Coordinates of N, CA and C in Angstrom, one line a residue:
X237 N 132.1 71.8 122.5 CA 132.9 71.4 121.4 C 133.9 72.5 121.0
X238 N 133.4 73.8 121.0 CA 134.3 74.9 120.7 C 135.5 74.9 121.7
X239 N 135.1 74.7 123.0 CA 136.1 74.8 124.0 C 137.2 73.7 123.7
X240 N 136.8 72.5 123.3 CA 137.8 71.4 123.0 C 138.7 71.8 121.8
X241 N 138.0 72.5 120.9 CA 138.8 73.0 119.7 C 139.9 74.0 120.1
X242 N 139.5 74.9 121.0 CA 140.5 75.8 121.5 C 141.6 75.2 122.4
X243 N 141.2 74.2 123.1 CA 142.1 73.5 123.9 C 143.2 72.8 123.1
X244 N 142.9 72.5 121.9 CA 143.8 71.8 121.0 C 145.0 72.8 120.7
X245 N 144.8 74.1 120.8 CA 145.8 75.1 120.6 C 146.4 75.1 119.3
X246 N 145.7 74.6 118.3 CA 146.1 74.6 116.9 C 145.7 75.9 116.3
X247 N 146.6 76.8 115.9 CA 146.2 78.1 115.3 C 145.3 77.9 114.1
X248 N 145.6 76.9 113.3 CA 144.8 76.6 112.1 C 143.4 76.3 112.5
X249 N 143.3 75.4 113.5 CA 141.9 75.0 113.9 C 141.2 76.2 114.6
X250 N 141.9 77.0 115.3 CA 141.3 78.2 115.9 C 140.7 79.1 114.8
X251 N 141.5 79.3 113.8 CA 141.1 80.2 112.7 C 139.8 79.6 112.0
X252 N 139.8 78.3 111.8 CA 138.7 77.7 111.2 C 137.4 77.9 112.0
X253 N 137.6 77.7 113.3 CA 136.4 77.8 114.2 C 135.9 79.3 114.2
X254 N 136.8 80.2 114.3 CA 136.4 81.7 114.2 C 135.8 82.0 112.9
X255 N 136.3 81.5 111.8 CA 135.7 81.9 110.5 C 134.3 81.2 110.4
X256 N 134.1 80.0 110.9 CA 132.8 79.4 110.9 C 131.8 80.1 111.7
X257 N 132.3 80.6 112.9 CA 131.4 81.4 113.8 C 131.0 82.7 113.1
X258 N 131.9 83.3 112.4 CA 131.7 84.6 111.6 C 130.7 84.3 110.5
X259 N 130.8 83.2 109.8 CA 129.8 82.9 108.7 C 128.4 82.7 109.3
X260 N 128.3 82.0 110.4 CA 127.0 81.8 111.1 C 126.5 83.2 111.5
X261 N 127.3 84.0 112.1 CA 126.8 85.3 112.5 C 126.3 86.2 111.3
X262 N 127.0 86.1 110.2 CA 126.6 86.8 109.0 C 125.3 86.3 108.5
X263 N 125.2 85.0 108.4 CA 123.9 84.4 107.9 C 122.8 84.8 108.8
X264 N 123.0 84.7 110.2 CA 121.9 85.1 111.1 C 121.6 86.6 111.0
X265 N 122.6 87.4 110.9 CA 122.4 88.8 110.8 C 121.7 89.1 109.5
X266 N 122.0 88.5 108.4 CA 121.4 88.7 107.1 C 119.9 88.4 107.2
X267 N 119.5 87.3 107.8 CA 118.1 86.9 108.0 C 117.4 87.9 108.9
X268 N 118.1 88.3 110.0 CA 117.5 89.3 110.9 C 117.2 90.7 110.1
X269 N 118.2 91.1 109.3 CA 118.0 92.3 108.6 C 116.9 92.2 107.6
X270 N 116.8 91.1 106.9 CA 115.7 91.0 106.0 C 114.3 90.9 106.7
X271 N 114.3 90.3 107.8 CA 113.1 90.3 108.6 C 112.7 91.7 109.1
X272 N 113.8 92.4 109.5 CA 113.6 93.8 110.0 C 113.0 94.7 108.9
X273 N 113.6 94.5 107.7 CA 113.1 95.3 106.5 C 111.7 94.9 106.2
X274 N 111.3 93.7 106.3 CA 110.0 93.2 106.1 C 109.0 93.9 107.1
X275 N 109.4 94.0 108.4 CA 108.6 94.6 109.4 C 108.4 96.1 109.1
X276 N 109.5 96.8 108.7 CA 109.4 98.2 108.3 C 108.4 98.4 107.2
X277 N 108.5 97.6 106.1 CA 107.6 97.7 105.0 C 106.2 97.4 105.4
X278 N 106.0 96.4 106.2 CA 104.7 96.0 106.7 C 104.0 97.2 107.4
X279 N 104.8 97.8 108.3 CA 104.2 98.9 109.1 C 103.9 100.1 108.2
X280 N 104.6 100.2 107.1 CA 104.4 101.3 106.1 C 103.3 100.9 105.2
X281 N 102.7 99.8 105.4 CA 101.6 99.2 104.5 C 102.1 99.0 103.1
X282 N 103.4 98.7 102.9 CA 103.9 98.3 101.6 C 104.0 96.8 101.7
X283 N 102.9 96.1 101.5 CA 102.8 94.7 101.8 C 103.5 93.8 100.9
X284 N 103.6 94.2 99.6 CA 104.3 93.4 98.6 C 105.8 93.4 98.9
X285 N 106.3 94.6 99.3 CA 107.7 94.6 99.7 C 108.0 93.9 101.0
X286 N 107.1 94.0 101.9 CA 107.2 93.2 103.2 C 107.2 91.7 102.9
X287 N 106.3 91.3 102.1 CA 106.3 89.8 101.7 C 107.6 89.4 101.1
X288 N 108.2 90.3 100.2 CA 109.4 90.0 99.5 C 110.6 89.8 100.6
X289 N 110.7 90.7 101.5 CA 111.8 90.6 102.5 C 111.5 89.4 103.5
X290 N 110.3 89.2 103.9 CA 110.0 88.0 104.7 C 110.4 86.7 104.0
X291 N 110.1 86.6 102.7 CA 110.5 85.4 102.0 C 112.0 85.3 101.8
X292 N 112.7 86.4 101.7 CA 114.1 86.4 101.6 C 114.7 85.9 103.0
X293 N 114.1 86.3 104.1 CA 114.6 85.8 105.4 C 114.2 84.3 105.5
X294 N 113.1 84.0 105.0 CA 112.7 82.6 105.1 C 113.6 81.6 104.3
X295 N 114.1 82.1 103.2 CA 115.1 81.3 102.4 C 116.3 81.0 103.3
X296 N 116.6 81.8 104.3 CA 117.8 81.5 105.1 C 117.4 80.7 106.3
X297 N 116.2 80.9 106.8 CA 115.7 80.2 108.0 C 114.4 79.6 107.7
X298 N 114.4 78.4 107.1 CA 113.2 77.8 106.6 C 112.2 77.3 107.6
X299 N 112.6 77.2 108.8 CA 111.7 76.6 109.8 C 111.3 77.6 110.9
X300 N 111.1 78.8 110.5 CA 110.7 79.9 111.4 C 109.2 80.2 111.3
X301 N 108.5 79.8 112.3 CA 107.1 80.0 112.4 C 106.7 81.5 112.3
X302 N 107.5 82.4 112.9 CA 107.2 83.8 112.8 C 107.2 84.4 111.4
X303 N 108.2 83.9 110.6 CA 108.3 84.4 109.2 C 107.1 83.9 108.4
X304 N 106.7 82.7 108.6 CA 105.6 82.2 107.8 C 104.3 83.0 108.2
X305 N 104.2 83.3 109.5 CA 103.1 84.1 110.0 C 103.1 85.5 109.3
X306 N 104.2 86.1 109.3 CA 104.3 87.5 108.7 C 104.0 87.5 107.2
X307 N 104.5 86.4 106.6 CA 104.2 86.3 105.1 C 102.7 86.2 105.0
X308 N 102.1 85.3 105.8 CA 100.6 85.2 105.7 C 99.9 86.5 106.0
X309 N 100.4 87.3 106.9 CA 99.8 88.6 107.2 C 99.9 89.5 106.0
X310 N 101.1 89.5 105.4 CA 101.3 90.4 104.2 C 100.4 90.0 103.1
X311 N 100.3 88.7 102.9 CA 99.4 88.2 101.8 C 98.0 88.5 102.1
X312 N 97.5 88.4 103.4 CA 96.2 88.8 103.7 C 95.9 90.2 103.4
X313 N 96.9 91.1 103.8 CA 96.7 92.5 103.5 C 96.6 92.8 102.0
X314 N 97.2 92.0 101.2 CA 97.1 92.2 99.8 C 95.9 91.5 99.1
X315 N 95.1 90.9 100.0 CA 93.9 90.3 99.5 C 94.1 88.8 98.9
X316 N 95.3 88.3 99.2 CA 95.6 86.9 98.7 C 95.2 86.0 99.8
X317 N 93.9 85.8 100.0 CA 93.4 85.1 101.2 C 93.8 83.6 101.3
X318 N 93.6 82.9 100.2 CA 94.0 81.5 100.2 C 95.5 81.2 100.5
X319 N 96.3 82.1 99.8 CA 97.7 81.9 100.0 C 98.1 82.3 101.5
X320 N 97.4 83.3 102.0 CA 97.7 83.6 103.4 C 97.3 82.5 104.4
X321 N 96.2 81.8 104.1 CA 95.8 80.7 104.9 C 96.8 79.6 104.8
X322 N 97.4 79.3 103.7 CA 98.4 78.3 103.5 C 99.6 78.6 104.4
X323 N 100.1 79.9 104.3 CA 101.3 80.3 105.1 C 101.0 80.2 106.6
X324 N 99.9 80.7 107.0 CA 99.5 80.7 108.4 C 99.4 79.2 108.9
X325 N 98.9 78.4 108.1 CA 98.8 76.9 108.5 C 100.2 76.3 108.6
X326 N 101.1 76.7 107.7 CA 102.5 76.3 107.8 C 103.1 76.8 109.1
X327 N 102.9 78.0 109.4 CA 103.4 78.6 110.7 C 102.9 77.8 111.9
X328 N 101.7 77.4 111.9 CA 101.1 76.6 113.0 C 101.6 75.2 113.0
X329 N 101.9 74.6 111.8 CA 102.4 73.3 111.8 C 103.8 73.3 112.4
X330 N 104.6 74.3 112.3 CA 105.9 74.4 112.9 C 105.8 74.7 114.4
X331 N 104.9 75.6 114.7 CA 104.7 76.0 116.1 C 103.2 76.1 116.4
X332 N 102.6 75.1 116.9 CA 101.2 75.1 117.2 C 100.7 76.1 118.2
X333 N 101.7 76.7 119.0 CA 101.3 77.6 120.0 C 101.6 79.1 119.6
X334 N 101.8 79.3 118.3 CA 102.1 80.6 117.8 C 100.7 81.4 117.8
X335 N 100.5 82.2 118.9 CA 99.2 82.8 119.0 C 98.8 83.8 118.0
X336 N 99.8 84.6 117.5 CA 99.6 85.5 116.4 C 99.1 84.8 115.1
X337 N 99.8 83.7 114.8 CA 99.4 82.9 113.6 C 98.0 82.3 113.8
X338 N 97.7 81.9 115.0 CA 96.4 81.3 115.2 C 95.3 82.4 115.1
X339 N 95.6 83.6 115.6 CA 94.6 84.6 115.5 C 94.4 85.1 114.1
X340 N 95.5 85.2 113.3 CA 95.4 85.7 111.9 C 94.8 84.6 111.1
X341 N 95.0 83.3 111.4 CA 94.3 82.2 110.7 C 92.8 82.3 110.9
X342 N 92.4 82.6 112.2 CA 91.0 82.7 112.4 C 90.4 83.9 111.7
X343 N 91.2 85.0 111.5 CA 90.7 86.1 110.8 C 90.6 85.8 109.3
X344 N 91.5 85.1 108.8 CA 91.4 84.6 107.3 C 90.3 83.7 107.1
X345 N 90.1 82.7 108.0 CA 89.0 81.8 107.9 C 87.6 82.6 108.0
X346 N 87.6 83.6 108.8 CA 86.4 84.4 108.9 C 86.1 85.1 107.6
X347 N 87.2 85.7 107.0 CA 87.0 86.4 105.7 C 86.6 85.4 104.6
X348 N 86.9 84.1 104.7 CA 86.5 83.1 103.8 C 85.1 82.5 104.1
X349 N 84.5 83.0 105.2 CA 83.2 82.5 105.6 C 83.2 81.2 106.3
X350 N 84.4 80.7 106.7 CA 84.5 79.4 107.4 C 84.4 79.6 108.9
X351 N 83.2 80.1 109.3 CA 83.0 80.5 110.7 C 83.3 79.4 111.7
X352 N 82.8 78.2 111.6 CA 83.0 77.2 112.6 C 84.5 76.9 112.8
X353 N 85.3 76.9 111.7 CA 86.7 76.7 111.9 C 87.4 77.8 112.5
X354 N 86.9 79.1 112.2 CA 87.5 80.3 112.8 C 87.2 80.3 114.3
X355 N 86.0 79.9 114.7 CA 85.6 79.8 116.1 C 86.4 78.8 116.9
X356 N 86.7 77.7 116.2 CA 87.5 76.6 116.8 C 88.9 77.2 117.2
X357 N 89.5 77.9 116.2 CA 90.8 78.5 116.5 C 90.8 79.6 117.6
X358 N 89.7 80.4 117.6 CA 89.6 81.4 118.6 C 89.3 80.9 120.0
X359 N 88.6 79.8 120.0 CA 88.3 79.2 121.4 C 89.6 78.6 122.0
X360 N 90.5 78.1 121.1 CA 91.8 77.6 121.6 C 92.6 78.8 122.1
X361 N 92.6 79.9 121.3 CA 93.3 81.1 121.7 C 92.7 81.7 123.0
X362 N 91.4 81.6 123.2 CA 90.8 82.2 124.4 C 91.2 81.4 125.6
X363 N 91.5 80.1 125.5 CA 92.0 79.3 126.6 C 93.4 79.8 127.0
X364 N 94.2 80.1 126.0 CA 95.5 80.6 126.2 C 95.6 82.0 126.8
X365 N 94.7 82.9 126.3 CA 94.7 84.3 126.6 C 93.2 84.7 126.8
X366 N 92.6 84.5 128.0 CA 91.2 84.7 128.1 C 90.8 86.2 128.2
X367 N 91.7 87.1 128.4 CA 91.4 88.5 128.5 C 92.0 89.3 127.4
X368 N 91.9 88.8 126.1 CA 92.4 89.6 125.0 C 91.2 90.1 124.2
X369 N 91.0 91.4 124.2 CA 89.9 92.0 123.5 C 89.8 91.7 122.0
X370 N 90.9 91.7 121.2 CA 90.7 91.3 119.8 C 90.1 89.9 119.6
X371 N 90.5 89.0 120.4 CA 90.0 87.6 120.3 C 88.4 87.6 120.6
X372 N 88.1 88.3 121.7 CA 86.7 88.3 122.0 C 85.8 89.1 121.0
X373 N 86.4 90.2 120.5 CA 85.7 91.0 119.5 C 85.5 90.1 118.2
X374 N 86.5 89.4 117.7 CA 86.4 88.6 116.5 C 85.3 87.5 116.8
X375 N 85.3 86.9 117.9 CA 84.3 85.9 118.3 C 82.9 86.5 118.2
X376 N 82.8 87.7 118.7 CA 81.5 88.4 118.6 C 81.1 88.7 117.2
X377 N 82.0 89.1 116.4 CA 81.7 89.3 115.0 C 81.2 88.1 114.3
X378 N 81.9 87.0 114.6 CA 81.5 85.7 114.0 C 80.1 85.2 114.4
X379 N 79.9 85.3 115.7 CA 78.6 85.0 116.3 C 77.5 85.8 115.6
X380 N 77.8 87.1 115.4 CA 76.8 88.0 114.8 C 76.5 87.5 113.4
X381 N 77.5 87.1 112.7 CA 77.4 86.6 111.3 C 76.6 85.3 111.3
X382 N 76.7 84.5 112.3 CA 76.0 83.3 112.4 C 74.6 83.5 113.0
X383 N 74.2 84.8 113.3 CA 73.0 85.2 113.8 C 72.7 84.6 115.3
X384 N 73.9 84.4 116.0 CA 73.8 83.9 117.4 C 74.0 85.2 118.2
X385 N 73.0 86.0 118.3 CA 73.1 87.3 118.9 C 73.4 87.3 120.4
X386 N 72.9 86.3 121.1 CA 73.2 86.2 122.6 C 74.7 86.0 122.8
X387 N 75.3 85.0 122.0 CA 76.7 84.7 122.1 C 77.5 85.9 121.6
X388 N 77.0 86.6 120.6 CA 77.7 87.8 120.1 C 77.8 88.9 121.2
X389 N 76.6 89.1 121.8 CA 76.6 90.1 122.9 C 77.5 89.8 124.1
X390 N 77.5 88.5 124.4 CA 78.4 88.0 125.5 C 79.9 88.3 125.1
X391 N 80.3 88.0 123.9 CA 81.7 88.2 123.5 C 82.0 89.7 123.4
X392 N 81.1 90.5 122.9 CA 81.3 91.9 122.8 C 81.4 92.5 124.2
X393 N 80.5 92.0 125.1 CA 80.5 92.6 126.5 C 81.8 92.2 127.2
X394 N 82.3 91.0 127.0 CA 83.6 90.6 127.6 C 84.7 91.4 127.0
X395 N 84.7 91.7 125.7 CA 85.7 92.5 125.1 C 85.7 93.9 125.6
X396 N 84.5 94.4 125.8 CA 84.3 95.8 126.4 C 84.8 95.8 127.8
X397 N 84.6 94.8 128.6 CA 85.1 94.7 130.0 C 86.7 94.8 130.0
X398 N 87.3 94.2 129.0 CA 88.7 94.2 128.9 C 89.3 95.6 128.4
X399 N 88.6 96.1 127.4 CA 89.0 97.4 126.7 C 87.8 98.3 126.5
X400 N 87.4 99.0 127.6 CA 86.2 99.7 127.6 C 86.2 101.0 126.7
X401 N 87.4 101.4 126.3 CA 87.5 102.6 125.6 C 87.6 102.5 124.1
X402 N 87.7 101.2 123.6 CA 87.8 101.0 122.2 C 86.5 101.3 121.4
X403 N 86.6 102.2 120.5 CA 85.3 102.6 119.8 C 84.7 101.5 119.0
X404 N 85.5 100.6 118.4 CA 84.9 99.5 117.6 C 84.1 98.6 118.4
X405 N 84.5 98.3 119.7 CA 83.8 97.5 120.5 C 82.4 98.1 120.9
X406 N 82.5 99.4 121.3 CA 81.3 100.1 121.6 C 80.3 100.1 120.4
X407 N 80.8 100.4 119.2 CA 80.0 100.4 118.0 C 79.4 99.0 117.7
X408 N 80.2 98.0 118.0 CA 79.6 96.6 117.7 C 78.5 96.3 118.6
X409 N 78.6 96.7 119.9 CA 77.5 96.5 120.8 C 76.2 97.3 120.4
X410 N 76.5 98.5 120.0 CA 75.3 99.4 119.6 C 74.7 98.9 118.4
X411 N 75.4 98.3 117.5 CA 74.9 97.9 116.2 C 74.6 96.4 116.1
X412 N 74.5 95.8 117.3 CA 74.3 94.3 117.3 C 73.1 93.8 116.5
X413 N 72.0 94.6 116.6 CA 70.8 94.1 115.9 C 70.7 94.7 114.5
X414 N 71.7 95.4 114.0 CA 71.7 95.9 112.7 C 72.6 95.1 111.8
X415 N 72.3 95.2 110.5 CA 73.1 94.4 109.5 C 74.5 95.1 109.4
X416 N 75.5 94.2 109.2 CA 76.9 94.7 109.1 C 77.1 95.6 107.9
X417 N 77.9 96.6 108.0 CA 78.3 97.5 106.9 C 79.3 96.7 106.1
X418 N 79.4 96.9 104.8 CA 80.5 96.2 104.0 C 81.9 96.5 104.4
X419 N 82.1 97.7 104.9 CA 83.5 98.1 105.2 C 83.9 97.9 106.7
X420 N 83.0 97.3 107.5 CA 83.3 97.0 108.9 C 84.4 95.9 109.0
X421 N 85.4 96.2 109.8 CA 86.5 95.3 110.0 C 86.2 94.2 111.0
X422 N 86.7 93.0 110.7 CA 86.5 91.9 111.7 C 87.6 92.0 112.8
X423 N 88.6 92.7 112.6 CA 89.7 92.8 113.6 C 89.7 94.2 114.2
X424 N 90.0 94.2 115.5 CA 90.2 95.5 116.1 C 91.5 96.2 115.6
X425 N 91.4 97.5 115.3 CA 92.5 98.2 114.8 C 93.1 99.0 115.9

């Protein structure tokens, strides 16, 4: 279409096309910058600021699964678990194969005590990425909470096979028959 516009050789039409392209680049750039600022604040653990910038970017690009996912992650980090679940579910409704959103949704469901739903999400993820230690570790944590110690040991062992040097995996195997500490994380750090 742009090529046909230029073939018309109308200077006015060419200026209109160029200005429209510039506006689109500015809008895209603005959304990218806001997303970038959100990432910076997220990594600095300034989660409220990260959420703010992710939402600003989302106002420009309303159908971006990644933005919904990062908003959900920022909300989860702030302890706003139900809101995080809503945003992560929205991300997955836009892109059902968003593996980060699916993993974070499983993590949120785990923190809400909805273990069967979390396992369902993780089993789908495991089909997509069978050798991911964080998925296997979280499955092990859930099985342990459900008192399914054989399944927990199996998941922890598979996670250990994938990442034998991670101290949280080793600790989980060693503490399998002990009660969880309140500050133990469900996700690998």
